PDB file of C-alpha atoms in Angstrom:
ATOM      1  CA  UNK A   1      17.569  45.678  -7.866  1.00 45.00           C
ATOM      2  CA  UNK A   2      15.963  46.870 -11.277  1.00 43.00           C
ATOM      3  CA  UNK A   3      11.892  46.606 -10.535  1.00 40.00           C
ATOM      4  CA  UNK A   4      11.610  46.262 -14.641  1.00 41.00           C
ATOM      5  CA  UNK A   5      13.890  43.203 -13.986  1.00 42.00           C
ATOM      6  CA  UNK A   6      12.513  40.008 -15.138  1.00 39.00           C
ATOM      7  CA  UNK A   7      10.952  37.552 -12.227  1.00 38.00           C
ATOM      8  CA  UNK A   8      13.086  34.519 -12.098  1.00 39.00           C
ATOM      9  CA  UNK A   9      12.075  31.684 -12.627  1.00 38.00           C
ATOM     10  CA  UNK A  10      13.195  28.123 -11.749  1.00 36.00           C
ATOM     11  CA  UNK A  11      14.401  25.629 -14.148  1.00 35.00           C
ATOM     12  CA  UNK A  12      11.402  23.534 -13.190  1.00 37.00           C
ATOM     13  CA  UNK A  13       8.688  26.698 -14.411  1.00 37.00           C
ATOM     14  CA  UNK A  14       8.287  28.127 -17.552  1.00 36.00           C
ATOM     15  CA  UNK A  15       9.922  31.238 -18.497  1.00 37.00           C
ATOM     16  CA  UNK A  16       8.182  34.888 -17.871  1.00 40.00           C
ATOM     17  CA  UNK A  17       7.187  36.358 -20.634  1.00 39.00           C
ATOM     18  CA  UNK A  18       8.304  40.351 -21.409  1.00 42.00           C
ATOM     19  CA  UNK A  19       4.771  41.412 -22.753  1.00 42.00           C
ATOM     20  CA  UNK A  20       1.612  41.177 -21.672  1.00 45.00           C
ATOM     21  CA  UNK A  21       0.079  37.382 -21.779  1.00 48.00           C
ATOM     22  CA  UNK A  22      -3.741  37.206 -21.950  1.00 46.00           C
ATOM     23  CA  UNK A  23      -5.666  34.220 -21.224  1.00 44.00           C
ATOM     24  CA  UNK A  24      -9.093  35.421 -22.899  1.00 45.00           C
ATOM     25  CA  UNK A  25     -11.221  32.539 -22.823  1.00 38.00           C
ATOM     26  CA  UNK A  26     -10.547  29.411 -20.205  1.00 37.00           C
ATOM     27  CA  UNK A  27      -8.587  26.416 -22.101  1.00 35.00           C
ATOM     28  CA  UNK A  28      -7.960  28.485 -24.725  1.00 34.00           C
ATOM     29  CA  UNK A  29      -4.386  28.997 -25.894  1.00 33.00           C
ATOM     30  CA  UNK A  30      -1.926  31.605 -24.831  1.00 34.00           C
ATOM     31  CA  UNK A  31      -1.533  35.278 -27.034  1.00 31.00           C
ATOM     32  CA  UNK A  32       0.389  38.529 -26.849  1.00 36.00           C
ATOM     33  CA  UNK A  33      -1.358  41.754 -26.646  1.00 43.00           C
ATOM     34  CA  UNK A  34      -2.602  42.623 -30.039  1.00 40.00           C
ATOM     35  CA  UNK A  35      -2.740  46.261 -29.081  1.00 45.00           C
ATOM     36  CA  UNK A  36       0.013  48.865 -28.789  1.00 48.00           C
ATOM     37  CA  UNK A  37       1.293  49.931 -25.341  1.00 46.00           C
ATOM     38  CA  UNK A  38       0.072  53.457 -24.123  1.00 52.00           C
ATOM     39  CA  UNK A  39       2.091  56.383 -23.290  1.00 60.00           C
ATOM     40  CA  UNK A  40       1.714  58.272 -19.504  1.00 85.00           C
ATOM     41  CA  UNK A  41      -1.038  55.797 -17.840  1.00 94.00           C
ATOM     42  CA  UNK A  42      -1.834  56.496 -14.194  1.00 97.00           C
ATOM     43  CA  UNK A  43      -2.137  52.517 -13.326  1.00 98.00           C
ATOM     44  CA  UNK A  44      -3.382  51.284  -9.815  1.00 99.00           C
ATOM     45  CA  UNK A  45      -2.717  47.316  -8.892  1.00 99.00           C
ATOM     46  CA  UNK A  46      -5.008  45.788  -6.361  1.00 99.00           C
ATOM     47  CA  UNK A  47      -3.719  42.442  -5.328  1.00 98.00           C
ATOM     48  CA  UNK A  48      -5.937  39.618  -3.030  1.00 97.00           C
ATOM     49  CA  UNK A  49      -3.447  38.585  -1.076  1.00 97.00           C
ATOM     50  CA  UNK A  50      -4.594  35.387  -0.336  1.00 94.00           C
ATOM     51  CA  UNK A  51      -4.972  34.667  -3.962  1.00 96.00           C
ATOM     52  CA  UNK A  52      -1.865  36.107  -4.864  1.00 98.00           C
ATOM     53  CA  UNK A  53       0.188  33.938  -2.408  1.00 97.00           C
ATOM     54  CA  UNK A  54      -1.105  30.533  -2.942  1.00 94.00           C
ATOM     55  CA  UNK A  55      -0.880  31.121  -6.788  1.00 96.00           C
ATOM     56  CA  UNK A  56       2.956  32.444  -6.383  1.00 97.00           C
ATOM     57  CA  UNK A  57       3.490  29.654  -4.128  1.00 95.00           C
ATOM     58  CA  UNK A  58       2.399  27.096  -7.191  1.00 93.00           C
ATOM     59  CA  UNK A  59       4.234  29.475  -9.863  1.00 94.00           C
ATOM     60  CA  UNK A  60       7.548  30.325  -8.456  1.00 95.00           C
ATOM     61  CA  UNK A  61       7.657  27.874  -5.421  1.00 95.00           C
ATOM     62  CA  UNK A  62       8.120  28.405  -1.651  1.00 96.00           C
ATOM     63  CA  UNK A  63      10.383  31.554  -0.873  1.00 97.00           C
ATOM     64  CA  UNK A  64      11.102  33.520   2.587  1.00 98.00           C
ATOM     65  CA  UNK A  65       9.188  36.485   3.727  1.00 98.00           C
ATOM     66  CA  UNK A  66      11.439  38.996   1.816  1.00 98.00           C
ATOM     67  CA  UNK A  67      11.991  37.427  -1.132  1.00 98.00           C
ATOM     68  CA  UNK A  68       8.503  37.318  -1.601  1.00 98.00           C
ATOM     69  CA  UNK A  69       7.428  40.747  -1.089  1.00 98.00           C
ATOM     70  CA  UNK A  70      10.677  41.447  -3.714  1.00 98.00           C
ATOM     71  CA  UNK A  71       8.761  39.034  -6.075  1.00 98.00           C
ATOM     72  CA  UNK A  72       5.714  40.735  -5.789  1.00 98.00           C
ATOM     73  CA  UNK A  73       6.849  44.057  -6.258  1.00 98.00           C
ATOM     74  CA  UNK A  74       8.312  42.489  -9.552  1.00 97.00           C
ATOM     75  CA  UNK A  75       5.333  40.838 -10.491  1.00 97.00           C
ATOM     76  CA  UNK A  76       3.414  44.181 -10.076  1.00 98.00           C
ATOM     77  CA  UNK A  77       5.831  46.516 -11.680  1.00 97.00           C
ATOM     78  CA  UNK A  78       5.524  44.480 -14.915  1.00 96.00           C
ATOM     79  CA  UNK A  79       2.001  45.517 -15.495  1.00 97.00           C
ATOM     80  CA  UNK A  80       2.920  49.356 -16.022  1.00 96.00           C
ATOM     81  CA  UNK A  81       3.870  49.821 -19.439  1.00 93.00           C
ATOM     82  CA  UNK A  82       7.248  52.016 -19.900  1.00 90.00           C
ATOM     83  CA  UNK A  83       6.618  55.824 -19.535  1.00 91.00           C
ATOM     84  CA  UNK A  84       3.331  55.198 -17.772  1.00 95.00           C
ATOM     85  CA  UNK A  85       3.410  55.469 -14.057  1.00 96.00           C
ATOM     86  CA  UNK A  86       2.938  53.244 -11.263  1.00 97.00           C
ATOM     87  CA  UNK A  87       0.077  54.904  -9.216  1.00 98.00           C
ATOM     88  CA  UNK A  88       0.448  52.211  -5.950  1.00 98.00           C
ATOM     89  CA  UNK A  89       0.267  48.508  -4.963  1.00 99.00           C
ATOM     90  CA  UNK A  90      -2.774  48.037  -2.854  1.00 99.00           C
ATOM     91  CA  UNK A  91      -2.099  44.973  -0.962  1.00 99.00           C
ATOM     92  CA  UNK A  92      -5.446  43.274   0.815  1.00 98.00           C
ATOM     93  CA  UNK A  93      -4.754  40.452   3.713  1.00 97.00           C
ATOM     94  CA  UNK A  94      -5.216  39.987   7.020  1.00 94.00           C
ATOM     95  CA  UNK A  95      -3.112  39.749   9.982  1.00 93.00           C
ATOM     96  CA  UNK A  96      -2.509  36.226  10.994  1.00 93.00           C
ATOM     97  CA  UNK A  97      -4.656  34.454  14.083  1.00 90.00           C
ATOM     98  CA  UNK A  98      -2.797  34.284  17.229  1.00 90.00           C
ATOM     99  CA  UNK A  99      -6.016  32.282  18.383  1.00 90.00           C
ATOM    100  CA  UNK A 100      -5.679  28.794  20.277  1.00 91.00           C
ATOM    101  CA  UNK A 101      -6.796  25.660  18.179  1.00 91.00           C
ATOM    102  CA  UNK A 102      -8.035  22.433  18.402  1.00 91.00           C
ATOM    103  CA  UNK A 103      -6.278  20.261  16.166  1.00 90.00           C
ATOM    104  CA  UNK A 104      -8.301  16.540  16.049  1.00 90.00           C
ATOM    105  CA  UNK A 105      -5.070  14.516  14.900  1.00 90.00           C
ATOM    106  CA  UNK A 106      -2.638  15.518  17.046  1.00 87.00           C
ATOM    107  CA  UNK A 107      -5.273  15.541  20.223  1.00 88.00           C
ATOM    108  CA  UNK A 108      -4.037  18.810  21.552  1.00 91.00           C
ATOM    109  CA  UNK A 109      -4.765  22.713  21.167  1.00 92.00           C
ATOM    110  CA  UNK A 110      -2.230  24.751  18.958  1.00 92.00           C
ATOM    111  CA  UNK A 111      -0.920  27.980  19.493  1.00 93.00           C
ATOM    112  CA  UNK A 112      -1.149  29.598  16.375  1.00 92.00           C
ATOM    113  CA  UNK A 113       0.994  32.718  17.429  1.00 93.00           C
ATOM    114  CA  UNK A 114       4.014  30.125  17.789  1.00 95.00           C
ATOM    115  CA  UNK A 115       3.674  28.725  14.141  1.00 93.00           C
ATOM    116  CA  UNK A 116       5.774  29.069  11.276  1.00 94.00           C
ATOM    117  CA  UNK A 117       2.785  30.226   9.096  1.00 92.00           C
ATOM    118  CA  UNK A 118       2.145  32.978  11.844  1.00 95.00           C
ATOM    119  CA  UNK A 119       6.073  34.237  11.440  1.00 97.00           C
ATOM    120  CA  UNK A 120       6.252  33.995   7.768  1.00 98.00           C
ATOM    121  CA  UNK A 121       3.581  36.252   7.891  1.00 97.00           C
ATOM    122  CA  UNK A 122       4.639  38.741  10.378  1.00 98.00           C
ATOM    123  CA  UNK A 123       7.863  39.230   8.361  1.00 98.00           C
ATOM    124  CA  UNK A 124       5.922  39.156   5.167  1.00 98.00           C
ATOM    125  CA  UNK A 125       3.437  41.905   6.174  1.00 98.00           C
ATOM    126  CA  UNK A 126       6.261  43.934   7.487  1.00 98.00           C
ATOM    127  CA  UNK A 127       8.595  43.690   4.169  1.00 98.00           C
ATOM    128  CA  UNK A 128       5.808  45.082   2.249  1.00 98.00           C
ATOM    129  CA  UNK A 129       5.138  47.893   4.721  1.00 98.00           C
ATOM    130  CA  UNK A 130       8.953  49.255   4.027  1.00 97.00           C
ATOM    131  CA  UNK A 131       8.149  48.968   0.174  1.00 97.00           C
ATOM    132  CA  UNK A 132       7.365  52.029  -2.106  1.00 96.00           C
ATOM    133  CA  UNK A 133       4.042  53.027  -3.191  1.00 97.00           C
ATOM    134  CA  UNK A 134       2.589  49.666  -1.527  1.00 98.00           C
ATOM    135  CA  UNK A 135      -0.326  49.870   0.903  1.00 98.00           C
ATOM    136  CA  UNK A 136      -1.953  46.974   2.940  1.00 97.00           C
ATOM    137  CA  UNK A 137      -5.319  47.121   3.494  1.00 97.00           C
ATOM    138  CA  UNK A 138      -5.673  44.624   6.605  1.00 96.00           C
ATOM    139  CA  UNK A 139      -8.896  42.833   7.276  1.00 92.00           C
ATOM    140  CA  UNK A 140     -10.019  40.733  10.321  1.00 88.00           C
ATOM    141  CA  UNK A 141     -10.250  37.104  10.724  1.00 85.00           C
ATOM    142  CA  UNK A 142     -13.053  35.616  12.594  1.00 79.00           C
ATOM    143  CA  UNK A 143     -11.330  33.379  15.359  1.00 67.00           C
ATOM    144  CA  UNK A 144     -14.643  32.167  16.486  1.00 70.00           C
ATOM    145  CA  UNK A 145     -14.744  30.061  13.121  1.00 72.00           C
ATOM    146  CA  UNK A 146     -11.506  28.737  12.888  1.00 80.00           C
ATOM    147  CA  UNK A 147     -10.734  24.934  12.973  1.00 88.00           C
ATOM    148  CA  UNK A 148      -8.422  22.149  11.606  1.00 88.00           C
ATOM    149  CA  UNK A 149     -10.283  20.329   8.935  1.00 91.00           C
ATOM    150  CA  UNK A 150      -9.499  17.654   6.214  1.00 92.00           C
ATOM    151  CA  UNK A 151      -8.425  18.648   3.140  1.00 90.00           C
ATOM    152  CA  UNK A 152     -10.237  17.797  -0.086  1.00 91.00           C
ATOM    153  CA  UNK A 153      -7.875  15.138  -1.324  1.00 91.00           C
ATOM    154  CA  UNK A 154      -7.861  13.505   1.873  1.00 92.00           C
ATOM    155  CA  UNK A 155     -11.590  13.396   2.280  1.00 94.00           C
ATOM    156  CA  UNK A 156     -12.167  11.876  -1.259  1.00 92.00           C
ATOM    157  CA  UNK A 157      -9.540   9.738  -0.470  1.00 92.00           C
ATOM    158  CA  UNK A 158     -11.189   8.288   2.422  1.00 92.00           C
ATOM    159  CA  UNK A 159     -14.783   8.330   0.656  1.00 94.00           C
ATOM    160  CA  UNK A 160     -12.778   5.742  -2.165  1.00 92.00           C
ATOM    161  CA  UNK A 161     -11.552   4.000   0.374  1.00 91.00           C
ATOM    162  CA  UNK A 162      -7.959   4.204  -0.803  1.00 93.00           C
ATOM    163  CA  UNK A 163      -7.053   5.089   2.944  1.00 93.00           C
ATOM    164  CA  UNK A 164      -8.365   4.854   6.017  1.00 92.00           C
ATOM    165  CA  UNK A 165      -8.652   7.128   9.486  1.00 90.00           C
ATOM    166  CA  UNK A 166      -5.531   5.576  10.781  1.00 90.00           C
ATOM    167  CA  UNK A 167      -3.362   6.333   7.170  1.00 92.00           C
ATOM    168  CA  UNK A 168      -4.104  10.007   8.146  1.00 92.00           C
ATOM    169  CA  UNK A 169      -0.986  12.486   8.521  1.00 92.00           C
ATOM    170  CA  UNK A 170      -0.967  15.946   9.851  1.00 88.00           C
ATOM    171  CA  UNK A 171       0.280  17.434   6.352  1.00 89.00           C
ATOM    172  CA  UNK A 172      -3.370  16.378   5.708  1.00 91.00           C
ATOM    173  CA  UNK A 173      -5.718  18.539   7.659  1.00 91.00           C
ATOM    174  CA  UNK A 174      -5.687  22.624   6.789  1.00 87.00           C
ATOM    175  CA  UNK A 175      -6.121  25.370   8.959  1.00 86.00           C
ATOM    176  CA  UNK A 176     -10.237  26.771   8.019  1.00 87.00           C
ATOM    177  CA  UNK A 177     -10.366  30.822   8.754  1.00 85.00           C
ATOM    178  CA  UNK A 178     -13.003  33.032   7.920  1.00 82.00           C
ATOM    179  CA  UNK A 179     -11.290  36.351   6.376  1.00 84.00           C
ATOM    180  CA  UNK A 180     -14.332  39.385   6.222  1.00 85.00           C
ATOM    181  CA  UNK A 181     -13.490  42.896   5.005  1.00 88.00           C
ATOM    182  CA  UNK A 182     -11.069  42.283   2.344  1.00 92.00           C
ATOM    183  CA  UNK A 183     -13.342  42.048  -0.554  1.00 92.00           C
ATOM    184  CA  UNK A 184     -15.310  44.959   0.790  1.00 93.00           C
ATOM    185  CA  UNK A 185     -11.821  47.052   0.781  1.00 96.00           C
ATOM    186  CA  UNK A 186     -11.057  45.792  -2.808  1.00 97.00           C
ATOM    187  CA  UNK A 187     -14.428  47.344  -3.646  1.00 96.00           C
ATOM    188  CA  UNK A 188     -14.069  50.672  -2.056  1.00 96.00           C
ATOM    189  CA  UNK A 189     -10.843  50.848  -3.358  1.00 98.00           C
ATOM    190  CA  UNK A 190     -11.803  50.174  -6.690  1.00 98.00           C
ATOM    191  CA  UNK A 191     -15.037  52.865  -6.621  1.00 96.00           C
ATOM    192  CA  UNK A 192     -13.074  55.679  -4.728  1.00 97.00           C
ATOM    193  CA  UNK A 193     -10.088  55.574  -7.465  1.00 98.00           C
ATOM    194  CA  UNK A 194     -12.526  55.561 -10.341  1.00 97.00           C
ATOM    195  CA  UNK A 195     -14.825  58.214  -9.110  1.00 96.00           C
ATOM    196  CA  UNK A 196     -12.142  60.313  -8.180  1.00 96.00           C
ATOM    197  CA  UNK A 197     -10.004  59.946 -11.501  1.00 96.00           C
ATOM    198  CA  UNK A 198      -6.463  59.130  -9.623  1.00 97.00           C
ATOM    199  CA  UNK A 199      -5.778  56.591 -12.155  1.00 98.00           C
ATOM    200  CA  UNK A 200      -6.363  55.605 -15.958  1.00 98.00           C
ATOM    201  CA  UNK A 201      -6.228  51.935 -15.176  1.00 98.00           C
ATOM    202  CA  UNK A 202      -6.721  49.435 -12.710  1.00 98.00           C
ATOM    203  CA  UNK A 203      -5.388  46.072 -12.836  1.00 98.00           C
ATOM    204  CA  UNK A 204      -7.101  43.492 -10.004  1.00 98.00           C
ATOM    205  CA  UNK A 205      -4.663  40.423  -9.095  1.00 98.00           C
ATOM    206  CA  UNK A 206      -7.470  37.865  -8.199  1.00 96.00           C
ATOM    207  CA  UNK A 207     -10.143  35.133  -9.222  1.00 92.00           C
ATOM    208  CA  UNK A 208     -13.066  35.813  -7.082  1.00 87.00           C
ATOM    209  CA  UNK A 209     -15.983  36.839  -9.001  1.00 86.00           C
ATOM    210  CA  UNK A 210     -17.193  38.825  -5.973  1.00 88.00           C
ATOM    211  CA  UNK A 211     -15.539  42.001  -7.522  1.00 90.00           C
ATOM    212  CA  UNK A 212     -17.846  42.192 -10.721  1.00 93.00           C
ATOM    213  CA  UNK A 213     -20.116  44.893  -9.413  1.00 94.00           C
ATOM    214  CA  UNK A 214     -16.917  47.042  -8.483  1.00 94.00           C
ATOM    215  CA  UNK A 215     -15.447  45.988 -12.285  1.00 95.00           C
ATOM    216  CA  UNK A 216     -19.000  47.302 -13.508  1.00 96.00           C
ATOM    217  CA  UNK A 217     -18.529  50.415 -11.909  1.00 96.00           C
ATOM    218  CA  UNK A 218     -15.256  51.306 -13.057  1.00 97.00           C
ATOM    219  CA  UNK A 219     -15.420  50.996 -16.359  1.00 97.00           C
ATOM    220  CA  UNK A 220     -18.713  53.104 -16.691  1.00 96.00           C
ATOM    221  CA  UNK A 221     -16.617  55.863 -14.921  1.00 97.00           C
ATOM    222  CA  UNK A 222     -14.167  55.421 -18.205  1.00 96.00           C
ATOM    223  CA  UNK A 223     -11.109  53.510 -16.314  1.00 97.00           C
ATOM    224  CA  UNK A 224      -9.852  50.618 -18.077  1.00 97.00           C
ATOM    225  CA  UNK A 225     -10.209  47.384 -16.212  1.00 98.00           C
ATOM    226  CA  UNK A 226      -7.404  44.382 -16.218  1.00 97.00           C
ATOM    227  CA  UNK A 227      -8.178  41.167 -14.471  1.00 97.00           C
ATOM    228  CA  UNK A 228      -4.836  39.181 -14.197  1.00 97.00           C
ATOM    229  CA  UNK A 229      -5.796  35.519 -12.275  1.00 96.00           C
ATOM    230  CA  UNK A 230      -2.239  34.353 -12.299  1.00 96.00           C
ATOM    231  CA  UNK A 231      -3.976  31.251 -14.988  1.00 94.00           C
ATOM    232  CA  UNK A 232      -6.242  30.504 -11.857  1.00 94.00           C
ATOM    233  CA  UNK A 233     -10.031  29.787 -13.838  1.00 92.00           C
ATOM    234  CA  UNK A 234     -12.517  32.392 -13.356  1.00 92.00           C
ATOM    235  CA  UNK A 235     -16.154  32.403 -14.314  1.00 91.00           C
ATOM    236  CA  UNK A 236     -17.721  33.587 -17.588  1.00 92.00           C
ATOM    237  CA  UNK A 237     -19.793  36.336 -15.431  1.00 88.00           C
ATOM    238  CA  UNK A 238     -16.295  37.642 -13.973  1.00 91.00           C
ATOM    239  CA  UNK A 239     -14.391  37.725 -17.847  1.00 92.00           C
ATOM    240  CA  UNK A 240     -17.941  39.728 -18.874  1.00 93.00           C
ATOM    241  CA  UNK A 241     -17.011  42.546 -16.952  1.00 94.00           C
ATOM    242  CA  UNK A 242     -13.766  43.309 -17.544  1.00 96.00           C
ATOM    243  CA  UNK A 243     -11.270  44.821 -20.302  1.00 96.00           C
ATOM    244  CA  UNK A 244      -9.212  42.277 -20.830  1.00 95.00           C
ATOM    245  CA  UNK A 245      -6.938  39.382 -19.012  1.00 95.00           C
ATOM    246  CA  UNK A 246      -3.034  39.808 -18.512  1.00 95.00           C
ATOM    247  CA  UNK A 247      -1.390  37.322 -16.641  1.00 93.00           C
ATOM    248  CA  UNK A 248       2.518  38.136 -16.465  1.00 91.00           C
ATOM    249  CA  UNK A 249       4.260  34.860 -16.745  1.00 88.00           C
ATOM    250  CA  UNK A 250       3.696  31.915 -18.370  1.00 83.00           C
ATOM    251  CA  UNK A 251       1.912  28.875 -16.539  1.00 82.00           C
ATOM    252  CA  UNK A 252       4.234  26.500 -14.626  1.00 64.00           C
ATOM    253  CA  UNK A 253       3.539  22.449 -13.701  1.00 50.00           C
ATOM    254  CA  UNK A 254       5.368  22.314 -10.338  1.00 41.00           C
ATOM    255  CA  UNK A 255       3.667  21.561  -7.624  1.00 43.00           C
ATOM    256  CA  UNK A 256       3.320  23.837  -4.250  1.00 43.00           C
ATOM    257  CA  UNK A 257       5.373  23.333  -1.197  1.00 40.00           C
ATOM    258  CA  UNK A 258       3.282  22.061   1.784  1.00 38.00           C
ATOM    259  CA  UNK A 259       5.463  23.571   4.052  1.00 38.00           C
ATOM    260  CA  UNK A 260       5.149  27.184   3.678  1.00 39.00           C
ATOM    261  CA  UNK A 261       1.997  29.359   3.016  1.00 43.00           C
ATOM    262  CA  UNK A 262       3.966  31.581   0.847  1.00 44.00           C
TER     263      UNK A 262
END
């Protein structure tokens, strides 16, 4: 497969766009690049993977393991401009908890190594290991914090009294994990490629606002900084501190799968 192919989209999303889309201001409407394309960049993308997973899972729908990683590879490949080169993928997760759960509906403990989240992720992980100029940069997950909790919609749901403890379904409680050491990664990452010049640009997939002083940094060291938060809304403070905002394809209205984490 072509990596300057086009991502496909279903017939319930909008179509991808070619060139670069920027979002420069929140609710503000959607514009090409006003500025020409450059010739023989060195570009680096860093990608949250969290982020990056539940936003793909909203944009382009629930997909297996591989086609995923394919999708991302895609989705990566179209922010290097033709005749500039793809540096590497830096891919930030964390392996998925084998711990043993409490879950409060069901009344028993769950295995988490057994589930299909923990699988999809296994295979996931491992599809992007086998890809080109992609490296993972695995955190930890803090099993002593991890619990089944409500999910928002079910909680103000229950505060309106629209439903009650015994309307309550499984689909609505969410596994809560603490991730640590991915944002630290994103940030050494981001300092070690700009102090050592590998790269002309650096574009961050993400929406956390946590990466600013690592932004700051890069672009006094002269790299050119691209936020792309897949149309998630960021925070004045993080659009301050970067070059610009390219999201690759346009915004889509269908709603996420439950089913699948990716």
């Amino acid at each position: 497969m072509d990596l300057s192919d086009e991502i496909q989209c279903s017939s319930q999303q909008a179509p991808c766009s070619t060139s670069p889309i920027i979002r420069d201001r929140p609710n503000q409407g959607v514009f090409h690049c006003p500025y020409p394309v450059e010739n023989g960049l060195r570009i680096a993308v860093l990608v949250d993977g969290g982020f990056y997973l539940k936003r793909a899972n909203y944009l382009f729908g629930a997909k297996e393991p591989e086609e995923r990683a394919r999708e991302l590879q895609r989705y990566c490949h179209k922010h290097v401009p033709e005749r500039s080169r793809l540096y590497r993928i830096f891919y930030y997760d964390s392996a998925p908890s084998k711990k043993k759960v409490f879950h409060p509906l069901l009344g028993r403990t769950v295995d988490l190594s057994k589930t299909d989240v923990h699988a999809w992720s296994t295979a996931f992980h491992a599809a992007l290991r086998r890809m080109d100029r992609c490296a993972l940069r695995m955190g930890e997950l803090l099993d002593s914090q991890s619990e089944y909790v409500l999910k928002r919609q079910a909680v103000r749901s229950l505060c309106r009294k629209e439903r009650t403890v015994d309307d309550l379904a499984e689909e609505d409680f969410m596994l809560d994990i603490t991730q640590k050491g991915v944002d630290m990664k994103i940030g050494l990452d981001i300092a070690s490629l700009a102090h050592k010049k590998l790269v002309d640009r650096i574009v961050l997939v993400a929406g956390d606002s946590d990466i600013v002083p690592a932004a700051k940094h890069a672009r006094r060291e002269g790299i050119d900084f691209v936020l792309d938060p897949m149309w998630h809304t960021i925070t004045p403070s993080l659009r301050e501190h970067v070059d610009a905002i390219e999201t690759r394809c346009l915004p889509a209205a269908a709603p996420a799968s439950p089913r699948s984490r990716g």
